[in-house]
Amino acid sequence: MNTPLATPVATPARPAIHPDEQEARLQLAACYRVFAMLGWTEMIYNHITVRLPDSVTGGEKQFLINPFGLHYSEVTAGNLVKIDLQGKVLDGSRHPVNPAGFTVHAAIHDGLPDAHCVMHTHTTAGVAVACLQGGLQQTNFYTAQLHDMVAYHDFEGITIHADEGPRLLKSIGSRPAVILRNHGLLAWGQTLPQTFAILWTLQRACEIQMATLSMGAPIPVSEDIARRCTRDALQFNPKHGGGQDVFDALVRQVDRIDDSYKH
């Protein structure tokens, strides 16, 4: 599908990892395993990225991404790759990086100050809705919680060209749930758990819509009701946990199955 970047030249043992980077690595590696447990995988493709804090980077924009060639169930805190906005490997990793991963994710991490985390999936329900002429319909419990939160970006082919970045950012605006037409789903947020909560809600909305349309015409949810549902739904709000409780519960499930992501 996509040709990986050249493997970086091997370096001596990595320097000591900053505690904030280690914490980010553990959380991100756990998230990859959560996705694997939920079946949100696409062979070795797709990405979840986290922008490292200034305490680690000194103000430079750097982020962690999965090593290309590994299944999500093989990702660990230690084999995540630290790269810059140009895809340059910064931590001496011998793993290659997928250009389709850093091109889109780098544009969002760079262009949206609040985009600490970016998640992208090719689930069946997500791609199906992305290919639908009308996109996501306001017809179920989950879409009603995403009122005015969903953006659309037209398909431009495999996402390896940096010039798509400005157009993608223009399409997104400030909306954290994104449907990439003919392609899949994307979410971004201030924290990884918040981003997960947004993507999970978007994914469920797509699943329910796909099931509903297979049976007949859906019942629309009014603008007023949807607006109220989005206001009343607190799972995205950092003041109310921002999805941390849900994410922690899923990580506990992963830990009972296989906690090798911690290494």
Short mmCIF file of C-alpha atoms in Angstrom, two decimals:
data_model
loop_
_atom_site.label_atom_id
_atom_site.label_comp_id
_atom_site.label_asym_id
_atom_site.label_seq_id
_atom_site.Cartn_x
_atom_site.Cartn_y
_atom_site.Cartn_z
CA MET A 1 0.00 0.00 0.00
CA ASN A 2 2.46 2.67 1.16
CA THR A 3 6.24 2.56 1.00
CA PRO A 4 7.77 3.11 4.45
CA LEU A 5 10.39 5.72 5.07
CA ALA A 6 13.96 4.53 5.02
CA THR A 7 15.04 2.96 8.27
CA PRO A 8 17.12 5.48 10.25
CA VAL A 9 20.76 4.79 10.87
CA ALA A 10 21.23 2.77 14.04
CA THR A 11 22.61 4.65 17.00
CA PRO A 12 24.03 3.58 20.33
CA ALA A 13 21.68 2.86 23.21
CA ARG A 14 18.92 5.41 23.55
CA PRO A 15 19.42 8.11 26.15
CA ALA A 16 17.36 8.05 29.32
CA ILE A 17 13.70 8.80 28.62
CA HIS A 18 12.07 11.78 30.31
CA PRO A 19 9.38 10.65 32.80
CA ASP A 20 6.71 12.62 30.87
CA GLU A 21 7.67 10.86 27.66
CA GLN A 22 7.59 7.49 29.38
CA GLU A 23 4.10 8.23 30.69
CA ALA A 24 2.98 9.20 27.19
CA ARG A 25 4.51 6.03 25.76
CA LEU A 26 2.70 3.82 28.26
CA GLN A 27 -0.67 5.47 27.67
CA LEU A 28 -0.31 5.39 23.88
CA ALA A 29 0.87 1.77 23.81
CA ALA A 30 -2.09 0.82 26.01
CA CYS A 31 -4.39 2.61 23.56
CA TYR A 32 -3.06 0.56 20.65
CA ARG A 33 -3.89 -2.58 22.59
CA VAL A 34 -7.37 -1.24 23.38
CA PHE A 35 -7.95 -0.69 19.66
CA ALA A 36 -6.78 -4.24 18.98
CA MET A 37 -9.15 -5.59 21.63
CA LEU A 38 -12.06 -3.65 20.08
CA GLY A 39 -11.22 -4.83 16.57
CA TRP A 40 -10.41 -1.32 15.33
CA THR A 41 -7.44 -2.54 13.33
CA GLU A 42 -6.57 -2.60 9.64
CA MET A 43 -3.75 -5.11 9.29
CA ILE A 44 -0.57 -3.03 9.94
CA TYR A 45 -2.14 0.26 8.82
CA ASN A 46 -3.74 3.30 10.51
CA HIS A 47 -2.31 5.33 13.36
CA ILE A 48 -2.78 6.81 16.80
CA THR A 49 -0.36 9.61 17.63
CA VAL A 50 0.41 11.71 20.68
CA ARG A 51 2.23 15.05 20.67
CA LEU A 52 4.89 15.13 23.36
CA PRO A 53 4.73 17.93 25.96
CA ASP A 54 7.14 20.86 25.99
CA SER A 55 8.71 19.41 29.14
CA VAL A 56 10.10 16.69 26.88
CA THR A 57 10.74 18.58 23.65
CA GLY A 58 11.74 22.04 24.86
CA GLY A 59 9.02 23.53 22.69
CA GLU A 60 9.75 21.57 19.53
CA LYS A 61 6.81 19.76 17.94
CA GLN A 62 7.44 16.05 18.24
CA PHE A 63 5.11 13.09 18.48
CA LEU A 64 4.97 9.35 19.01
CA ILE A 65 3.71 6.98 16.32
CA ASN A 66 3.46 3.23 15.85
CA PRO A 67 6.32 1.40 14.12
CA PHE A 68 5.27 0.51 10.58
CA GLY A 69 4.97 -3.23 10.02
CA LEU A 70 3.70 -4.17 13.47
CA HIS A 71 0.12 -5.08 14.29
CA TYR A 72 -1.50 -2.98 17.02
CA SER A 73 -1.27 -6.01 19.32
CA GLU A 74 2.53 -5.86 18.99
CA VAL A 75 2.99 -2.18 19.86
CA THR A 76 4.77 -1.49 23.13
CA ALA A 77 5.90 1.60 25.02
CA GLY A 78 9.47 0.81 23.99
CA ASN A 79 8.95 0.34 20.26
CA LEU A 80 6.85 3.47 19.65
CA VAL A 81 8.81 5.83 17.40
CA LYS A 82 9.47 9.50 18.21
CA ILE A 83 9.43 11.70 15.11
CA ASP A 84 9.26 15.37 14.15
CA LEU A 85 6.81 17.06 11.77
CA GLN A 86 8.89 15.98 8.76
CA GLY A 87 8.86 12.33 9.83
CA LYS A 88 12.49 12.32 10.96
CA VAL A 89 13.14 9.65 13.58
CA LEU A 90 14.50 11.26 16.74
CA ASP A 91 15.03 8.39 19.14
CA GLY A 92 17.32 6.05 17.22
CA SER A 93 14.52 3.59 16.49
CA ARG A 94 15.28 1.00 13.83
CA HIS A 95 11.60 0.76 12.90
CA PRO A 96 10.34 2.47 9.74
CA VAL A 97 7.47 4.96 9.76
CA ASN A 98 4.53 5.05 7.35
CA PRO A 99 4.39 8.35 5.40
CA ALA A 100 0.57 8.19 5.38
CA GLY A 101 0.76 8.30 9.15
CA PHE A 102 2.97 11.28 9.78
CA THR A 103 1.69 13.42 6.88
CA VAL A 104 -1.89 13.77 8.11
CA HIS A 105 -1.10 13.54 11.80
CA ALA A 106 1.74 16.05 11.59
CA ALA A 107 -0.50 18.57 9.85
CA ILE A 108 -3.07 18.30 12.64
CA HIS A 109 -0.55 18.30 15.50
CA ASP A 110 1.13 21.32 13.96
CA GLY A 111 -1.94 23.27 12.91
CA LEU A 112 -4.29 22.72 15.85
CA PRO A 113 -2.84 23.79 19.22
CA ASP A 114 -5.27 21.58 21.16
CA ALA A 115 -4.55 18.46 19.10
CA HIS A 116 -2.51 16.55 21.65
CA CYS A 117 -3.77 13.24 20.29
CA VAL A 118 -4.95 12.15 16.82
CA MET A 119 -6.67 8.84 16.03
CA HIS A 120 -7.53 7.42 12.60
CA THR A 121 -9.44 4.22 11.76
CA HIS A 122 -10.75 2.24 8.79
CA THR A 123 -13.51 0.34 10.55
CA THR A 124 -16.21 -1.13 8.32
CA ALA A 125 -18.93 1.09 9.77
CA GLY A 126 -16.73 4.18 9.64
CA VAL A 127 -15.65 3.71 6.03
CA ALA A 128 -19.20 2.80 5.00
CA VAL A 129 -20.61 6.06 6.38
CA ALA A 130 -17.68 7.97 4.90
CA CYS A 131 -18.68 6.58 1.49
CA LEU A 132 -22.36 7.47 1.92
CA GLN A 133 -23.65 10.44 -0.07
CA GLY A 134 -25.35 11.99 2.96
CA GLY A 135 -22.61 11.10 5.45
CA LEU A 136 -23.57 10.81 9.09
CA GLN A 137 -27.27 11.35 9.74
CA GLN A 138 -28.67 12.87 12.93
CA THR A 139 -30.85 9.87 13.69
CA ASN A 140 -29.58 8.11 16.80
CA PHE A 141 -28.46 8.50 20.40
CA TYR A 142 -24.79 8.83 19.44
CA THR A 143 -25.08 11.27 16.55
CA ALA A 144 -27.23 13.43 18.83
CA GLN A 145 -24.19 13.85 21.10
CA LEU A 146 -22.05 15.09 18.22
CA HIS A 147 -24.15 18.05 17.14
CA ASP A 148 -21.96 20.56 15.28
CA MET A 149 -18.86 18.51 16.17
CA VAL A 150 -18.41 16.60 12.90
CA ALA A 151 -16.30 17.85 9.99
CA TYR A 152 -15.92 16.38 6.51
CA HIS A 153 -12.88 16.31 4.25
CA ASP A 154 -13.08 15.26 0.59
CA PHE A 155 -11.01 12.32 -0.59
CA GLU A 156 -7.72 13.26 -2.30
CA GLY A 157 -6.15 9.81 -2.54
CA ILE A 158 -3.59 8.15 -0.30
CA THR A 159 -2.54 10.69 2.30
CA ILE A 160 1.18 11.00 1.58
CA HIS A 161 1.28 14.51 0.08
CA ALA A 162 2.05 17.34 2.50
CA ASP A 163 0.18 19.88 0.39
CA GLU A 164 -3.11 18.30 1.50
CA GLY A 165 -2.44 19.46 5.07
CA PRO A 166 -3.75 23.05 4.76
CA ARG A 167 -6.90 21.84 3.00
CA LEU A 168 -7.47 19.23 5.69
CA LEU A 169 -7.10 21.84 8.43
CA LYS A 170 -9.53 24.13 6.63
CA SER A 171 -12.04 21.27 6.41
CA ILE A 172 -11.67 20.45 10.11
CA GLY A 173 -11.88 23.97 11.48
CA SER A 174 -12.38 23.38 15.21
CA ARG A 175 -14.51 20.22 14.94
CA PRO A 176 -12.87 17.25 16.72
CA ALA A 177 -14.78 14.42 14.97
CA VAL A 178 -13.80 14.10 11.31
CA ILE A 179 -15.20 11.97 8.51
CA LEU A 180 -12.66 11.57 5.72
CA ARG A 181 -14.92 10.97 2.73
CA ASN A 182 -14.45 7.61 0.98
CA HIS A 183 -11.73 6.88 3.54
CA GLY A 184 -12.53 6.56 7.25
CA LEU A 185 -12.84 8.28 10.61
CA LEU A 186 -10.52 10.62 12.50
CA ALA A 187 -10.68 12.29 15.91
CA TRP A 188 -8.41 14.68 17.77
CA GLY A 189 -8.45 16.08 21.28
CA GLN A 190 -6.65 17.70 24.18
CA THR A 191 -5.90 14.33 25.79
CA LEU A 192 -5.76 10.75 24.60
CA PRO A 193 -8.80 9.66 26.67
CA GLN A 194 -10.85 12.60 25.40
CA THR A 195 -9.92 11.76 21.81
CA PHE A 196 -10.87 8.15 22.43
CA ALA A 197 -14.27 9.17 23.80
CA ILE A 198 -14.94 11.28 20.70
CA LEU A 199 -13.88 8.54 18.31
CA TRP A 200 -15.83 5.86 20.21
CA THR A 201 -18.99 7.97 20.02
CA LEU A 202 -18.46 8.62 16.30
CA GLN A 203 -17.81 4.93 15.68
CA ARG A 204 -20.97 3.90 17.54
CA ALA A 205 -22.98 6.49 15.61
CA CYS A 206 -21.75 4.94 12.36
CA GLU A 207 -22.46 1.39 13.53
CA ILE A 208 -26.04 2.25 14.55
CA GLN A 209 -26.64 4.17 11.32
CA MET A 210 -25.42 1.25 9.22
CA ALA A 211 -27.71 -1.13 11.09
CA THR A 212 -30.66 1.25 10.89
CA LEU A 213 -30.39 1.90 7.14
CA SER A 214 -30.29 -1.85 6.51
CA MET A 215 -33.83 -2.07 7.94
CA GLY A 216 -35.51 1.06 6.61
CA ALA A 217 -35.90 4.80 6.95
CA PRO A 218 -34.54 6.24 10.23
CA ILE A 219 -36.38 8.62 12.56
CA PRO A 220 -34.62 12.01 12.50
CA VAL A 221 -33.53 13.76 15.70
CA SER A 222 -34.41 17.45 15.72
CA GLU A 223 -31.77 20.18 15.87
CA ASP A 224 -33.03 21.34 19.27
CA ILE A 225 -32.87 17.88 20.80
CA ALA A 226 -29.45 17.14 19.30
CA ARG A 227 -28.11 20.47 20.53
CA ARG A 228 -29.37 19.69 24.03
CA CYS A 229 -27.92 16.15 23.93
CA THR A 230 -24.50 17.47 22.99
CA ARG A 231 -24.68 20.04 25.78
CA ASP A 232 -25.80 17.43 28.34
CA ALA A 233 -23.26 14.79 27.29
CA LEU A 234 -20.27 15.43 29.54
CA GLN A 235 -17.98 12.58 28.52
CA PHE A 236 -15.87 14.86 26.29
CA ASN A 237 -15.49 17.61 28.91
CA PRO A 238 -12.08 17.60 30.70
CA LYS A 239 -13.82 19.06 33.78
CA HIS A 240 -15.81 15.83 34.01
CA GLY A 241 -12.96 13.43 33.28
CA GLY A 242 -12.89 13.76 29.49
CA GLY A 243 -13.26 10.02 28.94
CA GLN A 244 -10.56 9.03 31.43
CA ASP A 245 -12.83 6.64 33.35
CA VAL A 246 -13.91 4.79 30.21
CA PHE A 247 -10.35 4.55 28.90
CA ASP A 248 -9.04 3.32 32.27
CA ALA A 249 -11.70 0.59 32.36
CA LEU A 250 -10.62 -0.65 28.94
CA VAL A 251 -6.93 -0.57 29.89
CA ARG A 252 -7.78 -2.76 32.89
CA GLN A 253 -9.31 -5.25 30.49
CA VAL A 254 -6.17 -5.15 28.35
CA ASP A 255 -4.01 -5.70 31.46
CA ARG A 256 -5.96 -8.86 32.30
CA ILE A 257 -5.37 -10.18 28.80
CA ASP A 258 -1.78 -9.10 28.08
CA ASP A 259 0.20 -6.29 29.69
CA SER A 260 3.27 -6.69 27.48
CA TYR A 261 2.60 -3.22 26.01
CA LYS A 262 4.31 -1.80 29.12
CA HIS A 263 7.74 -3.00 27.99
#
